[in-house]
Coordinates of C-alpha atoms in Angstrom, one line a residue:
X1 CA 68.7 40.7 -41.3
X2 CA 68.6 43.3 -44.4
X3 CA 66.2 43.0 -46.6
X4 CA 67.5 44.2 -50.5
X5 CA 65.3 46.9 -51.6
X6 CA 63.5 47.4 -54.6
X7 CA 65.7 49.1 -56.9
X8 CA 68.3 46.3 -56.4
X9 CA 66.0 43.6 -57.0
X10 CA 65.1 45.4 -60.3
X11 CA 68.6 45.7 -61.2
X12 CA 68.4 41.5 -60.8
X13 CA 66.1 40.7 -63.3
X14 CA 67.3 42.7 -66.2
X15 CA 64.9 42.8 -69.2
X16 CA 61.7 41.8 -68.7
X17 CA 60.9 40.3 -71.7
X18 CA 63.2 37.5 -71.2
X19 CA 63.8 37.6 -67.4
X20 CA 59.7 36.5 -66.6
X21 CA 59.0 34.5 -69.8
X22 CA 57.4 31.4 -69.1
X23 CA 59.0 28.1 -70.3
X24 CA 56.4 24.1 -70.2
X25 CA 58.1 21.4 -71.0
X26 CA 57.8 19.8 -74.8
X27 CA 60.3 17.3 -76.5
X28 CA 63.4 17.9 -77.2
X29 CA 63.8 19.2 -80.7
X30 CA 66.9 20.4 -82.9
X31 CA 67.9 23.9 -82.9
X32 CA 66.1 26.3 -84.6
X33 CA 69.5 27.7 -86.0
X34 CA 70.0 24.0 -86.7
X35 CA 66.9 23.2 -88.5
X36 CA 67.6 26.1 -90.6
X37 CA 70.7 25.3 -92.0
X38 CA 69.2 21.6 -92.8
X39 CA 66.4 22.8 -95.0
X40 CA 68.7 25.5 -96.3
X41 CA 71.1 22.5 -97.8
X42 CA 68.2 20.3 -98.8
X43 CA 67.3 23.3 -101.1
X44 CA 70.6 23.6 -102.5
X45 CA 70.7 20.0 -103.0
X46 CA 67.5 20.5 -104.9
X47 CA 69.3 23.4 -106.9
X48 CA 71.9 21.0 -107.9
X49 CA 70.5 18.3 -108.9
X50 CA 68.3 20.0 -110.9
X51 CA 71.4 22.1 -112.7
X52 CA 72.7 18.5 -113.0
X53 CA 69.7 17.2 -114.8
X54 CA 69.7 20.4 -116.9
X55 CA 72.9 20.4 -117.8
X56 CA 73.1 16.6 -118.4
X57 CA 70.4 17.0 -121.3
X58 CA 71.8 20.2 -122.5
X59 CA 71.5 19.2 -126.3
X60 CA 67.4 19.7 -125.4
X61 CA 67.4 23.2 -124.2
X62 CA 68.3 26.7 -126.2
X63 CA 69.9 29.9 -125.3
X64 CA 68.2 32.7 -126.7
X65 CA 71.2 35.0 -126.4
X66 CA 74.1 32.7 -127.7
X67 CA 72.5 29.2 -128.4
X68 CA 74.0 26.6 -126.6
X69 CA 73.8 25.9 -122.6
X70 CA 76.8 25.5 -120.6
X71 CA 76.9 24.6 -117.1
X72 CA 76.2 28.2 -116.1
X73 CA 73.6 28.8 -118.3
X74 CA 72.2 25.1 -116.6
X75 CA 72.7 26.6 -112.9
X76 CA 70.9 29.6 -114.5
X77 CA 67.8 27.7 -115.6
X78 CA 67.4 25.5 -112.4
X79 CA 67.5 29.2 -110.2
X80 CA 65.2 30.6 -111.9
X81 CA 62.7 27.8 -113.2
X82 CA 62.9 26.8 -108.9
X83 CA 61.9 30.4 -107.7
X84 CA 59.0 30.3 -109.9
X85 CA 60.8 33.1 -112.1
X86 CA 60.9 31.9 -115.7
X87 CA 62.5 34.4 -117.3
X88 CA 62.3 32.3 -120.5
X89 CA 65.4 33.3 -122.2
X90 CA 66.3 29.3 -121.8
X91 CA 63.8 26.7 -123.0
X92 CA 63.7 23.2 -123.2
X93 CA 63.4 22.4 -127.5
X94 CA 63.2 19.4 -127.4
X95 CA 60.7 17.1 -126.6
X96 CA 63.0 14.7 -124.0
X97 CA 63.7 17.9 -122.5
X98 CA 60.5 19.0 -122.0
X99 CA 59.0 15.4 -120.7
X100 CA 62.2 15.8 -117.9
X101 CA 60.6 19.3 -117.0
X102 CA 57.3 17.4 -116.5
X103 CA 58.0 14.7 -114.7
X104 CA 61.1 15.7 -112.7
X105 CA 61.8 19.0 -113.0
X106 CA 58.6 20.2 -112.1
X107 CA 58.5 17.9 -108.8
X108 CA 61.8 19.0 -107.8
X109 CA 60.7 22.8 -107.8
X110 CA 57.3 21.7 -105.6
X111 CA 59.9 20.6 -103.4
X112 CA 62.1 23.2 -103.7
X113 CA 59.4 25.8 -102.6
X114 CA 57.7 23.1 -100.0
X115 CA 61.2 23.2 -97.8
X116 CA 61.5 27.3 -98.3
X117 CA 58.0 28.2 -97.5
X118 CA 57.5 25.2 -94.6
X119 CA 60.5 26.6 -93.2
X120 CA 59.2 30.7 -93.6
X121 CA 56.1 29.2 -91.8
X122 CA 57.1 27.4 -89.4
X123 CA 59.3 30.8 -87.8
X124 CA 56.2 32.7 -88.6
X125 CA 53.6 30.7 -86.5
X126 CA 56.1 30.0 -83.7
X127 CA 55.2 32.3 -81.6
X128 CA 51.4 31.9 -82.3
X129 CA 52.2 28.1 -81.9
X130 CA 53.8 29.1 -78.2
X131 CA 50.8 31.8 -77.3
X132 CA 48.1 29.4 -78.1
X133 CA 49.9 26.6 -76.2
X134 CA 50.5 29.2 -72.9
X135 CA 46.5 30.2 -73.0
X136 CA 45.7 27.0 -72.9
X137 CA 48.0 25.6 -70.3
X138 CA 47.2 28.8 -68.0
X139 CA 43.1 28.2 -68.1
X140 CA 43.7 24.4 -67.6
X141 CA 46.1 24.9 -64.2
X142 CA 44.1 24.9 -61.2
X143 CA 45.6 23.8 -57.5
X144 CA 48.8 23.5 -58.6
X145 CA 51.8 23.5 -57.1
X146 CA 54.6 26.5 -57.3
X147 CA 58.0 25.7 -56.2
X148 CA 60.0 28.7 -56.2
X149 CA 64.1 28.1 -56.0
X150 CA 65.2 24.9 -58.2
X151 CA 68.3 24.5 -55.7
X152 CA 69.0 21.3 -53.9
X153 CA 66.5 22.4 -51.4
X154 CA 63.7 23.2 -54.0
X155 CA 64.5 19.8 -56.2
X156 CA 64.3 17.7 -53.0
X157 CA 60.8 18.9 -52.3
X158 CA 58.8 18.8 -55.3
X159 CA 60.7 15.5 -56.0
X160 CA 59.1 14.7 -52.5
X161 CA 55.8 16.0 -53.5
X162 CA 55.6 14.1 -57.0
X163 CA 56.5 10.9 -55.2
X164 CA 53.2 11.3 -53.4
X165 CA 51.1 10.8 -56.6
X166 CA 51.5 14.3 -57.8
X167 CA 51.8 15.0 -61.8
X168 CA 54.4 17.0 -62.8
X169 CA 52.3 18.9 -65.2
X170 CA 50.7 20.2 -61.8
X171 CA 54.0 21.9 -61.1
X172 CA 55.4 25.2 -61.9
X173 CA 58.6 26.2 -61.1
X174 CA 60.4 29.6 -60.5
X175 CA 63.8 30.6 -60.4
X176 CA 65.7 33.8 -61.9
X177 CA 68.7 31.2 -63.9
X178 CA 67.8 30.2 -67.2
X179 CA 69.9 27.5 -66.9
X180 CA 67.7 26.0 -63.6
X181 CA 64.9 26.9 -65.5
X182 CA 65.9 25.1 -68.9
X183 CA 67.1 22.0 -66.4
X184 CA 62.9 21.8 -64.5
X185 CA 61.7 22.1 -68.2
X186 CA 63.7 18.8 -69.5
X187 CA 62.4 16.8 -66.4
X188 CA 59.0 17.6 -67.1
X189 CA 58.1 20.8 -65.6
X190 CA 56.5 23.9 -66.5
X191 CA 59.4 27.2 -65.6
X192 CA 58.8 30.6 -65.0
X193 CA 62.0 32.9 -65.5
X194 CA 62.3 35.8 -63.1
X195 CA 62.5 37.5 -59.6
X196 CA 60.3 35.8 -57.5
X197 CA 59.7 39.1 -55.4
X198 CA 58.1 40.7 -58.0
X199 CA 54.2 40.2 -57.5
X200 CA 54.2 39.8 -61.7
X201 CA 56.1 37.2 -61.9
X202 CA 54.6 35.1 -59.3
X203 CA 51.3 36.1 -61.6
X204 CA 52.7 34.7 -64.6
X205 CA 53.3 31.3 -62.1
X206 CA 49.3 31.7 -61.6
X207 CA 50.5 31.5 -57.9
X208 CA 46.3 33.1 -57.3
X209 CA 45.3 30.0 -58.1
X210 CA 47.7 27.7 -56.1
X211 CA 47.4 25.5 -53.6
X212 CA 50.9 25.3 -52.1
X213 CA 53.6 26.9 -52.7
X214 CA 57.2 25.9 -51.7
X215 CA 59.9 28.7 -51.4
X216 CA 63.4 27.7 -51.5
X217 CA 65.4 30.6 -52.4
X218 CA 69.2 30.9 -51.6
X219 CA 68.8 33.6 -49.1
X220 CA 67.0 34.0 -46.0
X221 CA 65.4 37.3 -47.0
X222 CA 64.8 36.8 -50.9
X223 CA 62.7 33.8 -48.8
X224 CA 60.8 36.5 -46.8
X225 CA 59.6 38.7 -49.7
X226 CA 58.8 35.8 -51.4
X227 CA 56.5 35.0 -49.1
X228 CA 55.2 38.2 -48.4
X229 CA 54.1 38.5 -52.1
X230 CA 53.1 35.5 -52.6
X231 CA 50.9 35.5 -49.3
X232 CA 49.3 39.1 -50.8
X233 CA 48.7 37.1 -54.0
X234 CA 46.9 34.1 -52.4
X235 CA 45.5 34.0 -48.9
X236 CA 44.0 30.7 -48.6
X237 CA 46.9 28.7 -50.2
X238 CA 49.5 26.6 -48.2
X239 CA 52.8 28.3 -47.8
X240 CA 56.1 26.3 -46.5
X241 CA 59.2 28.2 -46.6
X242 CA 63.1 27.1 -46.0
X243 CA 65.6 29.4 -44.2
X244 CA 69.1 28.7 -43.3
X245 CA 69.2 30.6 -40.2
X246 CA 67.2 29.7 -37.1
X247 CA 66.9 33.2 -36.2
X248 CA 65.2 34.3 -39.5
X249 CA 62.4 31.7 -38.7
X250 CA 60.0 33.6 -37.1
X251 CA 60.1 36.3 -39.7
X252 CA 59.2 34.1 -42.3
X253 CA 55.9 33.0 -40.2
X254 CA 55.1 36.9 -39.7
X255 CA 55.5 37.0 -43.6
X256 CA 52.7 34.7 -44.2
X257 CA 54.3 30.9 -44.3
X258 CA 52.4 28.2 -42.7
X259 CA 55.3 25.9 -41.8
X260 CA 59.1 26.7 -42.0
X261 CA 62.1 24.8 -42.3
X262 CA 65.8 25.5 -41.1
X263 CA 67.8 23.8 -43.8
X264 CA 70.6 23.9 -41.3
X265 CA 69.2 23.2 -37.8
X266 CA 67.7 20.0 -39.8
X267 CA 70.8 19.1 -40.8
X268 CA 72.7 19.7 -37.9
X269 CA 70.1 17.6 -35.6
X270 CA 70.4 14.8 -38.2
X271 CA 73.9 14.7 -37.9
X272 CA 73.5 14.6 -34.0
X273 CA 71.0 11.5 -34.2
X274 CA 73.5 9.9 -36.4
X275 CA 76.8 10.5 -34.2
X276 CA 74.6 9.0 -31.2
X277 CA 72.7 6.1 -33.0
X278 CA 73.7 5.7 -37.0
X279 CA 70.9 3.0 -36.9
X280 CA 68.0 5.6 -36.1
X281 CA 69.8 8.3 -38.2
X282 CA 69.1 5.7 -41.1
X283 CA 65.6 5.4 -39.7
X284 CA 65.1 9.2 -39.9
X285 CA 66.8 9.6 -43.5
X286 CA 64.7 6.6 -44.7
X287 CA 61.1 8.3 -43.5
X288 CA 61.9 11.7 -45.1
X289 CA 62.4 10.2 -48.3
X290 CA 59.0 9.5 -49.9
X291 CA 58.4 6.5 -51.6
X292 CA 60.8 4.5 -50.1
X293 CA 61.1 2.1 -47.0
X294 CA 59.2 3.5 -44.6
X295 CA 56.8 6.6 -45.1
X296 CA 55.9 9.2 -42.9
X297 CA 52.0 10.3 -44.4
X298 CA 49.1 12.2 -43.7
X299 CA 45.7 11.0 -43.9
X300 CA 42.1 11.1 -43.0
X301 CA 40.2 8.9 -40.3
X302 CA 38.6 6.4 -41.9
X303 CA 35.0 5.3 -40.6
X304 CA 36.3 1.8 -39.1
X305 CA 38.7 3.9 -36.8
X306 CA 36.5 6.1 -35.4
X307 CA 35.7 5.7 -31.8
X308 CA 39.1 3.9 -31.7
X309 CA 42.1 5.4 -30.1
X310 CA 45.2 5.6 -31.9
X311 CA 46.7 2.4 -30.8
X312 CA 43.9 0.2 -31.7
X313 CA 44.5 1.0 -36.0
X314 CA 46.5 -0.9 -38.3
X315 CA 48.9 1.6 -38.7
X316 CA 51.6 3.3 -36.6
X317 CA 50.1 6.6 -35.7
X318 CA 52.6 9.0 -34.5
X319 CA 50.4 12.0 -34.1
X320 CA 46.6 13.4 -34.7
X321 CA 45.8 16.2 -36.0
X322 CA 42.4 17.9 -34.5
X323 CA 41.3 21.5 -36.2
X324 CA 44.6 23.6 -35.4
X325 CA 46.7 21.1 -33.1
X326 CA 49.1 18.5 -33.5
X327 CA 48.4 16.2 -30.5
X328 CA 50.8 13.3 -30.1
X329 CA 50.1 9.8 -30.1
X330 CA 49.6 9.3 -26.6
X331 CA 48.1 12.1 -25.5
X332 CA 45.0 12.0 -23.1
X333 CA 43.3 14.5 -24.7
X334 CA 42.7 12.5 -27.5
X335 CA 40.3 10.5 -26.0
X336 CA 38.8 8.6 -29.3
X337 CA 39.5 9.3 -33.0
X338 CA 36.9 10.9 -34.7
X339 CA 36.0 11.4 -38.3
X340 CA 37.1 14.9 -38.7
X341 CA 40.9 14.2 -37.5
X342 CA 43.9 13.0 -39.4
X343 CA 46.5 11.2 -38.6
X344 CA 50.3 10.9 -39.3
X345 CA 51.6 7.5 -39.4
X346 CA 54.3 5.6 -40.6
X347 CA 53.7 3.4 -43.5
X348 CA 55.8 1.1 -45.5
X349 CA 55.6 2.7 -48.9
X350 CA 54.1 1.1 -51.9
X351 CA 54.8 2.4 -55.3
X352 CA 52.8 4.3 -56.9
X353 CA 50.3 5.0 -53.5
X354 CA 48.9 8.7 -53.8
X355 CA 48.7 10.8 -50.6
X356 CA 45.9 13.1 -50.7
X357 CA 46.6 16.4 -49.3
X358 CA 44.7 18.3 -46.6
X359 CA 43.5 21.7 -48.7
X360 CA 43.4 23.6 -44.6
X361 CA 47.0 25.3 -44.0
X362 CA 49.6 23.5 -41.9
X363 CA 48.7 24.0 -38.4
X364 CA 50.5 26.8 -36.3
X365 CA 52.5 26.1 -33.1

C-alpha cells in the first residue's frame, strides 16, 4: 500500500482558512444575503411611505428654492429627513404638517435607522457572536467523541454510538467536504472542515481531549495517517479504525488503533451467513443495530453476579472480558465472575437504555 505524501495532502486541503474551520450546529436561519435584501426593502418601504405621507400633505411644507413641493421635492424630504440629514431647504409650514412630522414622521425615521444600523450590527458582531460561541463550546467538550469520515461507514457508527445514550453535542465530526460537513451540522453535530492527516486539524477537533475516536475515511491509507496522528495527539484515548482491505489491517493496529474493522470482509461473511441460513443472517443484522430487537452490550459485573459463572446471570453472556482478554462464555478459565470483569451479552433493547462505556482501550488479540 502507498501512502500519499505530504505535499499532496497539502495540495487537498486548499486554503486554510476555510478548509479547517469549525462548523456546531445552530437553527436553521435565512441567508445572510437573504436577510439583507429583506431589511434593505423594509427600508425602502419606510422611504416610500414616508414620500407618500410627504407628498400627500404637500400644501404644509415649503420649498425654499422654488416654493411648492412636488413629488420629487417629497422623495427629497423623506431621504434626507430618514438619514438624519436635514438639510432644511424643505420645511413643514404648517402646523398639520408639522404634528405628522411628530407623530409619524419622526417614528418612521427611528425605524428607518433601527433596520439600517441592526442590520450594520448584526454583520459586525457575527463573527464575535461565532468566536465567543467556539470558546465556549471548546472549554466545555471533554471525553467526547471524534468521528472522522461522514461516509456510510462513519454515519453508521456514531448513529450506533448515540443510540447507546450518547448526546450528540458530545460529538465532533471531521471530513474534508463541506457539503458532509454542512449535512453532520443539520443533524445535530458539531463539524470540523479539513484533512484529517494534518495534526492541526485534528487539534481544532480537540481530539487531546477525546475519548474515542472513530476513523472512517474512504481509503485505506488516509485511515492509517489518520491514526498515526491522532494516536501522537492522544495516547490514552480509544481508537477503532475501518479499512476495506484485509491486508491493510495489521497496519492500521501498528499505527496506533485499538480495534479494526474490514468493511468488506464484514460484509462478505454476512452475506455468507445469509446464503447458508437467512434466519441467523437476520439474527446478526438485528444485534449490530443498536437500539433495536436484540442488543449486543457491554457492561460491568454487578455485585449479585459475582462468584457466579456466566450461565447462572439473567442475561445471555456471550463473552467476559478479564484485564486484556476476551474469554468466551464457556471457557474454563473463567472459573467465577468477579467484580472487576465485564461482560458482553445479548439484551433485548429498551429505548432510551444508556450503555456506559469502558474508558480502558479495546483489548488486543
Amino acid at each position: 500500500m502507498k501512502l500519499p505524501g505530504h505535499d499532496a495532502i497539502a495540495r487537498h486541503t486548499g486554503d486554510d482558512l476555510v478548509t479547517r474551520r469549525v462548523k456546531l450546529p445552530r437553527k436553521v436561519v435565512e441567508r445572510p444575503l437573504r436577510q439583507v435584501a429583506k431589511r434593505l426593502l423594509m427600508a425602502l418601504a419606510v422611504l416610500v411611505a414616508t414620500a407618500l405621507i410627504v407628498y400627500a400633505d404637500r400644501a404644509g411644507y415649503r420649498d425654499n428654492s422654488d416654493g411648492p413641493v412636488d413629488l420629487l421635492d417629497a422623495f427629497y424630504y423623506a431621504t434626507v429627513t430618514l438619514s438624519t440629514t436635514g438639510y432644511g431647504d424643505i420645511t413643514p409650514v404648517s402646523d398639520g404638517a408639522r404634528l405628522i412630522n411628530i407623530l409619524v414622521i419622526t417614528p418612521l425615521r427611528v425605524l428607518f435607522l433601527i433596520i439600517l444600523v441592526g442590520t450594520t450590527l448584526e454583520v459586525l458582531t457575527e463573527r464575535t457572536r461565532e468566536e465567543w460561541r467556539l470558546n465556549r463550546w471548546r472549554s466545555a467538550l471533554r471525553d467526547h467523541t471524534v468521528v472522522i469520515g461522514f461516509g456510510t461507514k462513519g454515519r453508521s457508527a456514531v448513529q450506533t454510538v448515540c443510540a447507546t445514550g450518547l448526546r450528540k453535542e458530545q460529538v465532533v465530526v471531521v471530513d474534508p467536504s463541506s457539503k458532509v460537513i454542512d449535512a453532520a451540522t443539520a443533524e445535530g453535530y458539531a463539524g470540523v472542515m479539513g484533512d484529517a492527516t494534518r495534526s492541526e486539524v485534528l487539534t481544532r477537533a480537540e481530539v487531546h481531549k477525546a475519548r474515542q475516536i472513530i476513523v472512517a475515511p474512504q481509503r485505506d491509507d488516509t485511515a492509517v495517517l489518520v491514526t498515526l496522528t491522532a494516536r501522537q495527539l492522544n495516547r490514552s484515548a480509544k481508537i477503532v479504525a475501518a479499512v476495506r482491505e484485509e491486508e491493510n489491517a495489521p497496519l492500521l493496529k501498528q499505527s496506533g488503533a485499538d480495534a479494526v474493522i474490514t468493511s468488506s470482509g464484514a460484509a462478505g461473511r454476512l452475506l455468507g451467513l445469509s446464503v447458508l441460513s437467512p434466519a441467523a443472517g437476520m439474527v446478526m443484522e438485528d444485534l449490530i443495530q443498536q437500539g433495536s430487537g436484540l442488543d449486543l452490550v457491554e457492561r460491568p459485573v454487578v455485585r449479585a453476579e459475582a462468584g457466579k459463572s456466566p450461565r447462572e446471570t439473567d442475561d445471555l453472556v456471550v463473552s467476559v472480558v478479564r484485564g486484556h482478554r476476551v474469554l468466551g462464555y464457556d471457557d474454563p478459565s473463567i472459573g467465577t465472575l468477579q467484580l472487576t470483569d465485564r461482560l458482553i451479552t445479548i439484551v433485548r433493547a429498551t429505548p432510551g437504555a444508556r450503555v456506559t462505556p469502558h474508558p480502558r482501550p479495546l483489548p488486543g488479540d
